[in-house]
PDB file of C-alpha atoms in Angstrom:
ATOM      1  CA  MET A1448    -110.585 -42.222 -50.410  1.00 49.00           C
ATOM      2  CA  PRO A1449    -112.392 -39.189 -48.790  1.00 69.00           C
ATOM      3  CA  GLY A1450    -115.224 -38.027 -50.272  1.00 80.00           C
ATOM      4  CA  GLU A1451    -115.456 -34.753 -52.516  1.00 90.00           C
ATOM      5  CA  MET A1452    -117.371 -31.421 -50.990  1.00 92.00           C
ATOM      6  CA  ILE A1453    -120.043 -29.972 -53.299  1.00 92.00           C
ATOM      7  CA  GLU A1454    -122.105 -27.209 -53.140  1.00 96.00           C
ATOM      8  CA  PHE A1455    -125.843 -26.988 -53.927  1.00 96.00           C
ATOM      9  CA  ALA A1456    -128.455 -24.161 -53.614  1.00 97.00           C
ATOM     10  CA  TYR A1457    -130.386 -23.300 -50.801  1.00 98.00           C
ATOM     11  CA  ASN A1458    -134.019 -24.458 -51.635  1.00 98.00           C
ATOM     12  CA  ARG A1459    -136.134 -20.328 -50.616  1.00 98.00           C
ATOM     13  CA  GLU A1460    -139.173 -22.044 -51.550  1.00 98.00           C
ATOM     14  CA  LYS A1461    -138.787 -25.154 -49.161  1.00 98.00           C
ATOM     15  CA  ALA A1462    -137.683 -23.088 -46.272  1.00 98.00           C
ATOM     16  CA  VAL A1463    -140.530 -20.224 -46.622  1.00 98.00           C
ATOM     17  CA  ALA A1464    -143.407 -22.896 -47.048  1.00 98.00           C
ATOM     18  CA  TYR A1465    -141.936 -25.110 -43.794  1.00 98.00           C
ATOM     19  CA  ALA A1466    -142.002 -20.909 -41.964  1.00 98.00           C
ATOM     20  CA  HIS A1467    -145.484 -20.897 -43.101  1.00 98.00           C
ATOM     21  CA  GLN A1468    -146.814 -23.862 -41.969  1.00 98.00           C
ATOM     22  CA  TRP A1469    -145.285 -24.002 -38.391  1.00 98.00           C
ATOM     23  CA  ALA A1470    -145.651 -20.160 -37.780  1.00 98.00           C
ATOM     24  CA  TYR A1471    -148.197 -20.366 -35.451  1.00 97.00           C
ATOM     25  CA  ARG A1472    -147.962 -24.037 -34.304  1.00 97.00           C
ATOM     26  CA  ARG A1473    -145.016 -26.469 -33.311  1.00 96.00           C
ATOM     27  CA  ASN A1474    -143.472 -29.371 -35.300  1.00 96.00           C
ATOM     28  CA  PRO A1475    -143.729 -32.170 -32.786  1.00 96.00           C
ATOM     29  CA  ALA A1476    -140.370 -33.651 -34.513  1.00 96.00           C
ATOM     30  CA  PHE A1477    -138.472 -30.754 -32.051  1.00 94.00           C
ATOM     31  CA  LEU A1478    -138.872 -29.899 -28.477  1.00 87.00           C
ATOM     32  CA  ASP A1479    -140.652 -26.684 -28.014  1.00 89.00           C
ATOM     33  CA  PHE A1480    -137.815 -24.056 -26.250  1.00 85.00           C
ATOM     34  CA  GLN A1481    -140.583 -21.659 -25.603  1.00 83.00           C
ATOM     35  CA  GLU A1482    -140.100 -21.756 -22.187  1.00 77.00           C
ATOM     36  CA  LEU A1483    -136.344 -22.471 -21.896  1.00 79.00           C
ATOM     37  CA  GLY A1484    -135.259 -19.008 -22.962  1.00 69.00           C
ATOM     38  CA  GLY A1485    -137.422 -18.884 -26.575  1.00 73.00           C
ATOM     39  CA  ASP A1486    -138.205 -21.061 -29.633  1.00 90.00           C
ATOM     40  CA  CYS A1487    -137.111 -18.061 -32.206  1.00 95.00           C
ATOM     41  CA  THR A1488    -133.644 -19.834 -33.283  1.00 96.00           C
ATOM     42  CA  ASN A1489    -135.141 -23.458 -33.054  1.00 96.00           C
ATOM     43  CA  PHE A1490    -138.003 -22.266 -35.761  1.00 97.00           C
ATOM     44  CA  ALA A1491    -135.323 -20.408 -37.938  1.00 98.00           C
ATOM     45  CA  SER A1492    -132.970 -23.823 -37.545  1.00 98.00           C
ATOM     46  CA  GLN A1493    -135.753 -25.964 -38.567  1.00 98.00           C
ATOM     47  CA  CYS A1494    -136.513 -23.168 -41.175  1.00 98.00           C
ATOM     48  CA  ILE A1495    -132.953 -23.395 -42.622  1.00 98.00           C
ATOM     49  CA  PHE A1496    -133.264 -27.201 -42.386  1.00 98.00           C
ATOM     50  CA  ALA A1497    -136.223 -27.185 -44.580  1.00 98.00           C
ATOM     51  CA  GLY A1498    -134.447 -25.771 -47.429  1.00 98.00           C
ATOM     52  CA  ALA A1499    -130.623 -27.064 -46.763  1.00 98.00           C
ATOM     53  CA  GLY A1500    -131.704 -30.867 -46.361  1.00 98.00           C
ATOM     54  CA  ILE A1501    -128.792 -31.472 -44.457  1.00 97.00           C
ATOM     55  CA  MET A1502    -127.297 -30.820 -40.806  1.00 98.00           C
ATOM     56  CA  ASN A1503    -123.591 -30.606 -39.788  1.00 97.00           C
ATOM     57  CA  TYR A1504    -123.183 -33.199 -36.810  1.00 97.00           C
ATOM     58  CA  THR A1505    -119.926 -31.502 -36.120  1.00 95.00           C
ATOM     59  CA  PRO A1506    -119.636 -31.862 -32.184  1.00 91.00           C
ATOM     60  CA  VAL A1507    -119.723 -28.481 -30.560  1.00 90.00           C
ATOM     61  CA  TYR A1508    -119.035 -26.162 -33.622  1.00 93.00           C
ATOM     62  CA  GLY A1509    -121.605 -27.930 -35.780  1.00 97.00           C
ATOM     63  CA  TRP A1510    -125.485 -27.148 -36.613  1.00 98.00           C
ATOM     64  CA  TYR A1511    -127.903 -30.304 -35.982  1.00 97.00           C
ATOM     65  CA  TYR A1512    -130.466 -31.199 -33.973  1.00 96.00           C
ATOM     66  CA  ILE A1513    -131.305 -35.283 -32.850  1.00 96.00           C
ATOM     67  CA  ASN A1514    -133.481 -34.676 -29.504  1.00 95.00           C
ATOM     68  CA  GLY A1515    -133.991 -31.871 -26.985  1.00 90.00           C
ATOM     69  CA  ASN A1516    -130.945 -32.837 -25.023  1.00 90.00           C
ATOM     70  CA  ASN A1517    -128.667 -33.751 -28.507  1.00 95.00           C
ATOM     71  CA  ARG A1518    -128.369 -30.844 -30.405  1.00 96.00           C
ATOM     72  CA  THR A1519    -125.276 -28.079 -30.827  1.00 96.00           C
ATOM     73  CA  ALA A1520    -126.251 -24.273 -29.344  1.00 95.00           C
ATOM     74  CA  SER A1521    -125.775 -23.243 -33.021  1.00 97.00           C
ATOM     75  CA  TRP A1522    -129.671 -24.764 -33.506  1.00 97.00           C
ATOM     76  CA  THR A1523    -131.105 -22.886 -30.900  1.00 95.00           C
ATOM     77  CA  GLY A1524    -128.781 -20.127 -29.810  1.00 95.00           C
ATOM     78  CA  VAL A1525    -128.745 -16.501 -31.671  1.00 96.00           C
ATOM     79  CA  VAL A1526    -125.084 -15.991 -31.635  1.00 96.00           C
ATOM     80  CA  TYR A1527    -124.074 -19.541 -32.270  1.00 97.00           C
ATOM     81  CA  LEU A1528    -126.379 -19.823 -35.041  1.00 98.00           C
ATOM     82  CA  TYR A1529    -124.834 -16.745 -36.720  1.00 98.00           C
ATOM     83  CA  ASN A1530    -121.401 -17.832 -35.653  1.00 98.00           C
ATOM     84  CA  PHE A1531    -122.036 -21.165 -37.477  1.00 98.00           C
ATOM     85  CA  LEU A1532    -123.538 -19.860 -40.723  1.00 98.00           C
ATOM     86  CA  THR A1533    -121.173 -17.158 -41.157  1.00 98.00           C
ATOM     87  CA  GLN A1534    -117.895 -19.278 -40.160  1.00 98.00           C
ATOM     88  CA  ASN A1535    -119.462 -22.492 -41.532  1.00 98.00           C
ATOM     89  CA  GLU A1536    -116.920 -24.153 -44.386  1.00 96.00           C
ATOM     90  CA  GLY A1537    -118.034 -27.361 -43.687  1.00 95.00           C
ATOM     91  CA  VAL A1538    -121.261 -29.622 -44.570  1.00 97.00           C
ATOM     92  CA  GLY A1539    -124.301 -27.632 -44.585  1.00 98.00           C
ATOM     93  CA  PRO A1540    -125.702 -24.037 -44.649  1.00 98.00           C
ATOM     94  CA  TYR A1541    -123.495 -21.221 -45.073  1.00 98.00           C
ATOM     95  CA  ALA A1542    -124.206 -17.374 -44.861  1.00 98.00           C
ATOM     96  CA  ARG A1543    -122.536 -13.996 -45.119  1.00 98.00           C
ATOM     97  CA  GLU A1544    -124.291 -10.674 -43.070  1.00 98.00           C
ATOM     98  CA  VAL A1545    -125.366  -8.498 -45.797  1.00 98.00           C
ATOM     99  CA  ASP A1546    -127.146  -5.186 -46.414  1.00 97.00           C
ATOM    100  CA  ILE A1547    -130.931  -5.452 -46.235  1.00 98.00           C
ATOM    101  CA  THR A1548    -131.169  -4.775 -49.989  1.00 97.00           C
ATOM    102  CA  GLU A1549    -129.420  -8.239 -50.400  1.00 97.00           C
ATOM    103  CA  ILE A1550    -131.817 -10.151 -48.677  1.00 98.00           C
ATOM    104  CA  GLN A1551    -134.215 -12.654 -50.178  1.00 98.00           C
ATOM    105  CA  PRO A1552    -136.856 -14.963 -48.471  1.00 98.00           C
ATOM    106  CA  GLY A1553    -135.521 -17.908 -46.644  1.00 98.00           C
ATOM    107  CA  ASP A1554    -132.527 -15.860 -45.119  1.00 98.00           C
ATOM    108  CA  VAL A1555    -133.063 -14.501 -41.470  1.00 98.00           C
ATOM    109  CA  CYS A1556    -132.330 -11.559 -39.521  1.00 98.00           C
ATOM    110  CA  GLN A1557    -131.441 -11.360 -35.821  1.00 98.00           C
ATOM    111  CA  LEU A1558    -132.842  -8.370 -33.414  1.00 96.00           C
ATOM    112  CA  ALA A1559    -131.492  -7.083 -30.440  1.00 95.00           C
ATOM    113  CA  LEU A1560    -134.964  -5.888 -29.534  1.00 87.00           C
ATOM    114  CA  ASP A1561    -134.942  -4.304 -25.581  1.00 83.00           C
ATOM    115  CA  ARG A1562    -131.125  -4.893 -25.064  1.00 83.00           C
ATOM    116  CA  ASP A1563    -127.644  -4.736 -27.290  1.00 87.00           C
ATOM    117  CA  THR A1564    -127.011  -8.065 -27.137  1.00 93.00           C
ATOM    118  CA  PHE A1565    -128.887  -9.795 -30.579  1.00 96.00           C
ATOM    119  CA  HIS A1566    -131.608 -12.366 -29.079  1.00 94.00           C
ATOM    120  CA  HIS A1567    -134.183 -12.626 -31.862  1.00 95.00           C
ATOM    121  CA  THR A1568    -134.160 -14.467 -35.278  1.00 97.00           C
ATOM    122  CA  PRO A1569    -136.910 -14.197 -37.596  1.00 98.00           C
ATOM    123  CA  VAL A1570    -137.008 -15.370 -40.751  1.00 98.00           C
ATOM    124  CA  ILE A1571    -137.702 -13.646 -44.032  1.00 98.00           C
ATOM    125  CA  VAL A1572    -140.634 -14.753 -45.823  1.00 98.00           C
ATOM    126  CA  LYS A1573    -141.391 -12.247 -48.222  1.00 98.00           C
ATOM    127  CA  THR A1574    -139.425  -8.800 -49.757  1.00 98.00           C
ATOM    128  CA  GLY A1575    -139.916  -6.357 -52.063  1.00 95.00           C
ATOM    129  CA  LEU A1576    -138.392  -5.522 -55.567  1.00 95.00           C
ATOM    130  CA  VAL A1577    -135.957  -4.103 -53.587  1.00 96.00           C
ATOM    131  CA  PRO A1578    -135.930  -5.020 -50.217  1.00 97.00           C
ATOM    132  CA  ASP A1579    -136.374  -2.095 -46.730  1.00 96.00           C
ATOM    133  CA  PHE A1580    -137.875  -2.211 -43.771  1.00 95.00           C
ATOM    134  CA  SER A1581    -141.559  -1.325 -44.896  1.00 95.00           C
ATOM    135  CA  ASN A1582    -141.654  -4.257 -47.527  1.00 98.00           C
ATOM    136  CA  VAL A1583    -139.974  -7.043 -45.602  1.00 98.00           C
ATOM    137  CA  LEU A1584    -142.169 -10.003 -43.988  1.00 98.00           C
ATOM    138  CA  VAL A1585    -140.902 -12.409 -41.468  1.00 98.00           C
ATOM    139  CA  ALA A1586    -141.958 -15.226 -39.747  1.00 98.00           C
ATOM    140  CA  ALA A1587    -141.149 -16.365 -35.945  1.00 97.00           C
ATOM    141  CA  HIS A1588    -141.381 -17.889 -32.812  1.00 96.00           C
ATOM    142  CA  SER A1589    -141.258 -17.149 -29.122  1.00 90.00           C
ATOM    143  CA  ARG A1590    -144.175 -14.523 -30.280  1.00 89.00           C
ATOM    144  CA  ASP A1591    -145.328 -16.022 -33.044  1.00 96.00           C
ATOM    145  CA  VAL A1592    -146.264 -14.327 -36.654  1.00 97.00           C
ATOM    146  CA  ASP A1593    -146.243 -14.856 -39.927  1.00 98.00           C
ATOM    147  CA  CYS A1594    -145.805 -11.989 -42.731  1.00 97.00           C
ATOM    148  CA  ARG A1595    -145.149  -9.353 -40.102  1.00 97.00           C
ATOM    149  CA  PRO A1596    -143.495  -6.250 -41.365  1.00 97.00           C
ATOM    150  CA  LEU A1597    -139.796  -6.108 -39.972  1.00 97.00           C
ATOM    151  CA  ASP A1598    -140.739  -2.366 -39.419  1.00 96.00           C
ATOM    152  CA  THR A1599    -143.376  -3.288 -36.802  1.00 96.00           C
ATOM    153  CA  TYR A1600    -140.627  -4.508 -34.440  1.00 94.00           C
ATOM    154  CA  SER A1601    -138.899  -1.775 -31.945  1.00 93.00           C
ATOM    155  CA  PHE A1602    -135.074  -2.708 -32.235  1.00 94.00           C
ATOM    156  CA  ARG A1603    -131.939  -1.514 -31.472  1.00 94.00           C
ATOM    157  CA  LYS A1604    -129.736  -3.587 -33.652  1.00 96.00           C
ATOM    158  CA  VAL A1605    -130.336  -5.811 -36.787  1.00 97.00           C
ATOM    159  CA  ARG A1606    -128.096  -7.916 -38.704  1.00 98.00           C
ATOM    160  CA  PHE A1607    -129.382  -9.944 -41.831  1.00 98.00           C
ATOM    161  CA  LEU A1608    -127.698 -13.196 -42.928  1.00 98.00           C
ATOM    162  CA  HIS A1609    -127.838 -14.270 -46.428  1.00 98.00           C
ATOM    163  CA  ILE A1610    -127.558 -18.333 -46.954  1.00 98.00           C
ATOM    164  CA  GLU A1611    -125.402 -18.826 -49.913  1.00 98.00           C
ATOM    165  CA  GLY A1612    -125.733 -22.457 -50.312  1.00 98.00           C
ATOM    166  CA  VAL A1613    -125.310 -25.868 -49.074  1.00 98.00           C
ATOM    167  CA  ARG A1614    -122.410 -27.996 -48.956  1.00 97.00           C
ATOM    168  CA  THR A1615    -121.872 -31.796 -48.537  1.00 95.00           C
ATOM    169  CA  ILE A1616    -119.631 -34.595 -49.330  1.00 91.00           C
ATOM    170  CA  VAL A1617    -120.145 -37.273 -52.096  1.00 88.00           C
ATOM    171  CA  ASN A1618    -118.132 -39.989 -52.225  1.00 78.00           C
ATOM    172  CA  PRO A1619    -116.570 -41.181 -55.400  1.00 53.00           C
ATOM    173  CA  GLN A1620    -118.319 -43.816 -57.449  1.00 51.00           C
TER     174      GLN A1620
END
């Protein structure tokens, strides 16, 4: 008999704590992709994993990291992470694109800095009571930062991903 899909809350506090712990360092459990195109989405995925506690091991379209050679594109690729989070109906975290006023710590944003395609994924670590560009603080790799105000970035486009929850499968007893 197949298991039942259940949903549980994303642990924002764990995601943010992880972001602060590793913002200026690299967790040795994960390959550093800095010289392989950038480490920002790898870092964002690690933070999300800290808050979700579960990966999706679906080949190609899932979201997982076993090692540098055994991972999905969504773990390290900006567009692929967006696609996974916004389209995931299976195991793991899922998100929707929202306005800045709906984001919370532990969510992510994606920036198009010096070109028209999104290519940077900072993690939201703090917001004001009503989030806006001056009171949203982020942590990120590639240009390592922690508690950087979002309005200090020069970007062409921005999008915000609010992680709504996490799904897992439980087997009936």
